[in-house]
C-alpha positions in Angstrom: -29.7 -12.6 2.4 -29.8 -8.6 2.0 -29.0 -6.7 -1.3 -26.3 -7.7 -3.4 -22.7 -6.4 -3.3 -20.4 -6.7 -6.1 -16.6 -6.2 -6.3 -14.2 -6.3 -9.7 -10.4 -6.7 -8.8 -7.7 -9.3 -9.1 -5.3 -8.4 -6.4 -5.3 -8.7 -2.3 -7.7 -5.4 -2.2 -10.3 -6.9 -3.7 -10.1 -10.3 -1.8 -10.0 -8.2 1.4 -12.8 -6.1 0.5 -14.6 -9.3 -0.3 -14.2 -10.9 2.9 -14.7 -7.9 4.9 -17.8 -7.1 3.4 -19.2 -10.8 3.8 -19.4 -10.2 7.4 -22.4 -7.9 6.8 -24.0 -11.2 6.1 -24.7 -10.3 2.4 -24.3 -11.9 -0.7 -20.6 -10.9 -2.2 -20.1 -11.5 -5.9 -16.2 -11.3 -6.6 -15.3 -10.6 -10.1 -11.5 -12.0 -10.0 -9.8 -13.7 -12.5 -7.5 -15.6 -9.8 -5.1 -17.1 -12.7 -4.0 -13.7 -13.4 -2.2 -13.7 -9.7 1.3 -11.6 -9.8 4.1 -13.7 -8.9 6.4 -10.8 -8.2 8.8 -10.5 -5.1 6.8 -7.4 -3.7 6.4 -7.0 -0.2 3.7 -5.2 2.1 4.5 -3.0 5.2 1.5 -3.9 7.5 1.0 -1.8 10.5 0.2 -3.9 13.8 -3.2 -2.6 14.0 -3.5 -3.2 10.5 -2.4 -7.2 11.6 -4.9 -6.6 14.4 -7.4 -5.7 11.9 -6.9 -8.6 9.8 -6.6 -11.4 12.7 -9.8 -9.7 13.7 -11.8 -11.0 10.2 -10.0 -14.1 10.8 -6.7 -13.8 8.8 -4.4 -14.8 11.7 -1.9 -16.7 9.6 0.0 -13.1 9.1 0.9 -12.5 13.3 2.7 -15.7 13.5 6.5 -15.9 14.0 7.7 -16.6 10.3 7.9 -12.8 9.8 10.0 -10.6 11.6 8.5 -8.0 14.0 9.6 -4.4 13.1 10.2 -2.2 16.1 12.0 0.8 14.7 13.1 2.5 11.9 16.2 4.0 11.1 16.9 6.7 8.2 19.9 8.0 6.6 19.7 11.2 4.3 23.5 11.3 2.0 23.5 15.1 1.0 24.1 14.6 -2.9 26.7 17.8 -3.0 28.9 16.6 0.0 28.0 12.8 1.0 27.5 13.8 4.3 25.1 11.7 6.2 22.8 12.9 8.7 20.8 10.0 10.7 17.1 9.9 12.0 16.4 6.9 14.2 12.3 6.2 15.0 12.7 4.3 18.3 10.5 4.7 21.3 10.0 1.4 23.6 6.5 2.9 24.3 5.4 2.0 20.7 6.2 -1.6 19.7 5.5 -3.3 17.5 5.2 -1.0 14.4 4.4 -3.8 12.0 5.7 -6.8 9.6 7.1 -7.0 6.1 5.0 -10.0 4.3 5.5 -11.0 0.9 2.5 -9.8 -1.6 2.1 -13.4 -2.7 1.8 -14.9 0.9 -0.8 -12.2 1.8 -2.7 -13.0 -1.3 -2.2 -16.8 -0.9 -3.9 -16.4 2.7 -6.8 -14.2 1.6 -7.6 -16.3 -1.3 -7.9 -19.4 0.9 -10.2 -17.8 3.3 -12.3 -16.2 0.3 -12.6 -20.0 -1.2 -14.0 -20.9 2.3 -16.5 -17.9 2.9 -19.6 -19.4 1.9 -21.7 -15.8 0.9 -18.8 -15.1 -1.7 -19.2 -16.1 -5.1 -16.2 -16.0 -7.4 -17.3 -14.9 -10.7 -14.9 -15.8 -13.9 -15.1 -14.5 -17.2 -14.4 -11.3 -19.5 -16.6 -8.2 -18.4 -18.3 -7.1 -21.9 -20.0 -4.0 -20.3 -21.2 -2.6 -17.1 -24.4 -0.4 -17.4 -25.5 1.6 -14.6 -29.0 2.1 -14.1 -31.2 4.4 -11.5 -31.0 1.6 -8.8 -28.3 -0.8 -9.6 -25.5 -1.5 -12.0 -25.6 -4.8 -14.7 -22.6 -6.7 -15.1 -22.7 -8.1 -18.6 -20.1 -10.8 -19.4 -18.8 -11.9 -22.9 -20.3 -15.6 -22.0 -23.9 -13.9 -22.4 -24.3 -14.1 -18.4 -25.8 -11.2 -16.6 -25.2 -10.0 -13.1 -27.2 -7.6 -11.2 -25.8 -5.4 -7.7 -26.8 -2.5 -5.6 -23.3 -1.5 -4.9 -20.6 -2.0 -7.2 -16.6 -1.7 -5.8 -13.5 -1.4 -8.0 -10.0 -2.4 -6.6 -7.8 -1.8 -9.9 -6.3 1.0 -11.2 -5.4 -0.5 -14.4 -9.6 -1.3 -15.4 -10.5 -0.3 -18.4 -13.7 0.5 -16.8 -12.4 3.0 -14.4 -10.8 5.2 -17.2 -14.4 5.0 -19.3 -16.3 6.5 -16.9 -14.1 8.6 -14.4 -11.8 10.4 -16.5 -12.5 14.0 -15.2 -12.0 12.8 -11.3 -8.5 10.8 -11.6 -5.4 12.5 -11.6 -2.4 10.9 -12.9 1.3 11.7 -13.0 4.3 9.8 -13.6 6.8 9.7 -10.9 9.4 9.4 -14.0 11.0 6.9 -11.6 11.5 2.7 -11.8 11.6 0.7 -8.5 13.7 -2.1 -8.2 12.2 -4.9 -6.2 15.1 -7.5 -5.1 14.5 -10.2 -3.0 17.8 -11.1 -1.2 19.0 -13.6 1.6 20.5 -11.3 4.3 22.5 -11.7 7.6 22.2 -8.3 9.4 23.7 -7.3 12.7 20.4 -5.9 14.0 17.4 -7.5 14.1 13.6 -5.8 14.3 14.7 -2.6 12.5 14.0 -1.6 8.9 16.0 1.0 6.9 15.3 3.9 4.4 18.7 5.1 2.8 18.3 8.5 0.9 20.8 8.1 -1.8 21.9 10.2 -4.4 20.5 7.6 -6.9 16.8 7.4 -5.0 15.1 6.2 -1.6 16.8 2.9 -1.1 14.9 0.8 1.9 15.7 -2.6 3.5 12.6 -4.3 4.8 13.5 -7.4 6.7 11.0 -9.9 6.1 12.6 -13.0 8.7 16.0 -13.3 10.1 17.2 -14.8 6.8 15.6 -13.0 4.0 15.0 -9.3 3.4 13.3 -7.2 0.5 15.6 -3.9 -0.9 13.3 -1.3 -2.8 15.1 1.0 -4.8 13.3 3.8 -6.3 15.6 5.3 -9.0 14.9 7.7 -12.1 14.2 5.9 -15.3 17.1 7.0 -16.8 19.4 5.7 -14.0 22.5 3.5 -15.4 21.7 1.5 -12.1 18.8 0.1 -14.0 21.7 -1.9 -16.2 23.5 -2.7 -13.2 24.3 -6.8 -12.5 22.9 -8.3 -9.5 26.7 -8.3 -8.4 26.8 -4.4 -9.1 23.8 -3.5 -7.5 25.1 -6.0 -4.2 28.4 -3.7 -4.1 26.4 -0.2 -4.4 23.9 -1.3 -1.4 26.9 -2.2 0.8 28.1 1.2 0.2 24.8 2.4 2.0 24.1 -0.5 4.6 27.9 -2.1 5.2 26.9 -1.1 9.0 24.1 -3.0 9.3 24.5 -5.9 7.2 27.4 -8.7 7.0 26.4 -10.7 3.9 24.2 -10.3 1.1 23.2 -12.6 -1.5 20.5 -11.0 -4.2 17.7 -13.8 -5.5 16.0 -11.8 -7.7 15.0 -8.1 -9.0 11.9 -7.4 -10.6 11.4 -3.7 -11.7 8.3 -1.7 -11.5 7.4 1.7 -13.2 6.0 4.0 -10.4 3.1 6.1 -11.1 1.1 8.7 -9.0 -3.2 8.4 -9.4 -5.5 9.8 -7.2 -9.2 9.7 -7.4 -10.9 13.1 -6.3 -14.2 11.5 -5.8 -13.9 7.7 -5.4 -17.6 7.3 -6.2 -19.4 7.2 -9.2 -23.4 6.5 -9.9 -23.8 3.4 -7.3 -19.9 2.7 -7.6 -17.2 2.9 -5.2 -13.4 2.8 -5.7 -11.4 1.3 -3.1 -7.4 0.5 -3.7 -5.4 1.0 -6.3 -8.3 2.4 -8.3 -8.4 5.2 -5.5 -5.2 5.9 -4.8 -1.7 4.9 -6.1 1.1 6.2 -3.8 4.9 6.2 -3.9 6.3 3.5 -1.8 8.6 5.7 0.0 6.8 5.6 3.2 5.5 1.8 2.9 1.7 2.9 3.6 -0.4 2.1 0.7 -1.8 -1.1 1.5 -2.5 0.4 4.9 -4.3 3.3 3.5 -6.6 0.9 1.4 -7.3 -1.4 4.8 -8.6 1.9 6.3 -10.8 2.5 3.2 -12.5 -0.7 3.6 -12.7 -1.0 7.1 -14.1 2.4 7.4 -16.6 1.6 4.4 -17.8 -1.4 6.3 -18.6 0.7 9.5 -20.4 2.9 7.1 -22.2 0.3 5.4 -22.9 -1.6 8.7 -24.6 1.2 10.4 -26.9 2.4 7.8 -28.0 -1.2 6.8 -28.6 -1.7 10.5 -30.9 1.4 9.8 -33.0 -0.2 7.0 -31.0 1.8 4.3 -30.4 0.1 1.0 -26.7 -0.3 -0.4 -26.9 2.1 -2.6 -28.2 5.0 -0.6 -26.6 8.8 -1.4 -26.0 8.8 2.6 -23.7 5.7 2.5 -21.8 7.6 -0.4 -21.7 10.7 1.4 -20.5 9.6 4.5 -17.6 7.4 3.6 -16.2 9.9 1.2 -16.5 12.6 3.9 -14.7 10.1 6.5 -11.8 9.4 4.0 -11.1 12.0 1.2 -9.1 14.2 3.7 -6.7 11.5 4.9 -6.5 9.9 1.5 -5.3 13.4 -0.2 -2.9 14.3 2.5 -1.1 11.2 2.5 -1.0 10.7 -1.4 0.3 14.2 -2.0 2.6 14.4 1.1 4.1 11.1 -0.5 4.3 12.4 -3.9 6.0 15.7 -2.9 8.2 13.6 -0.5 9.3 11.4 -3.7 10.3 14.6 -5.5 12.2 16.3 -2.6 14.2 13.2 -1.8 15.1 12.6 -5.7 16.4 16.3 -6.1 19.9 17.5 -6.7 18.5 21.3 -5.6 21.2 22.2 -3.1 18.4 24.0 -1.0 15.9 21.0 -1.4 19.2 18.9 0.3 20.0 21.2 2.8 16.1 21.5 3.8 15.7 18.0 4.1 19.2 17.8 6.1 17.9 20.5 8.4 14.7 18.6 9.0 16.4 15.4 10.2 18.4 17.5 12.5 15.2 19.4 14.0 13.4 16.3 14.4 16.2 14.5 16.4 15.5 16.7 18.6 11.6 17.1 18.9 10.9 13.1 20.3 6.9 13.9 20.3 6.7 14.5 16.6 8.8 11.3 15.7 6.4 9.8 18.3 3.5 11.0 16.2 4.9 9.3 13.3 5.4 6.2 14.8 1.8 6.0 16.2 0.5 6.6 12.3 3.3 3.9 11.0 1.6 1.4 13.4 -1.8 2.2 12.7 -2.8 3.1 16.6 -4.6 6.5 15.6 -6.8 5.0 13.2 -7.9 1.8 14.4 
């Protein structure tokens, strides 16, 4: 075995990182409390090329037919002043499929099973007391008294206390002053293989099909919105107002609420540690690309590590950190801040902003090559 790599995180990003880097043939210590699995009803959009990448590393359950294929995306902007609807359809028969909507719990379970079946990954349980960064390695001390040494440390959770302790100056954090309603529902739809985004007066509402019977709605509303106090029946009626031409029946099974916060790590590195997943960036769900952005980070770091290790460099060599940062900082910055600006614009009640969005939708409808470019980005074709 080569030098050891350690990962700290409890979510799917940590599991995926462990699986990906285990392919380097190195020993992986995964500090993951699997008892803290989140049983929410959240879903993740995985682009078609993200799915292919996951299949290539052995996570092929996500490509089976139990999840509906998304080929098209239809957007509808409702002007807050006059309630006028402007439609924008992303449909291109040459770019199919765009991806699939996967329940977060399913994704987590598939990844965890694979991790447990991978010999060079060790799951380390226990509370971390402190992490000491020395010149050539890091030492992880547990409250049990055990210590672990590692050449390279990877963080994936934004809420981890150690991130804030040693990286305060590099972390940009801003509340969106919005709460996302994550709604699991049984839905009969008029059209299959299509996801929808309605830009309503109360905030962006996405209809995300999981299969022919089940869909997820994600509605981002201001944190003082009266919708947060609505009953399930009232929310069903509100959804019908915007989606009635697309759905025949709707029954809400459960609703969970999540406060939306923007965070962006300007560096993504600290001594011999690298930030991935939510420790690097937490973006608004408006574009549905958060996990795909993380997957790009993970696959890029894998390629960088693979190249430098094959040349005889150690895991914590400065060239690895600089190369990874150079390759990912532009994409992460542009995507993170563009989704932040988009969320502010689409929830704004300013008449000029509303008119600008309306005009932008009309312009995009007349320029198919730009829509095609957006669809390529959504499918992951331009990266993987």
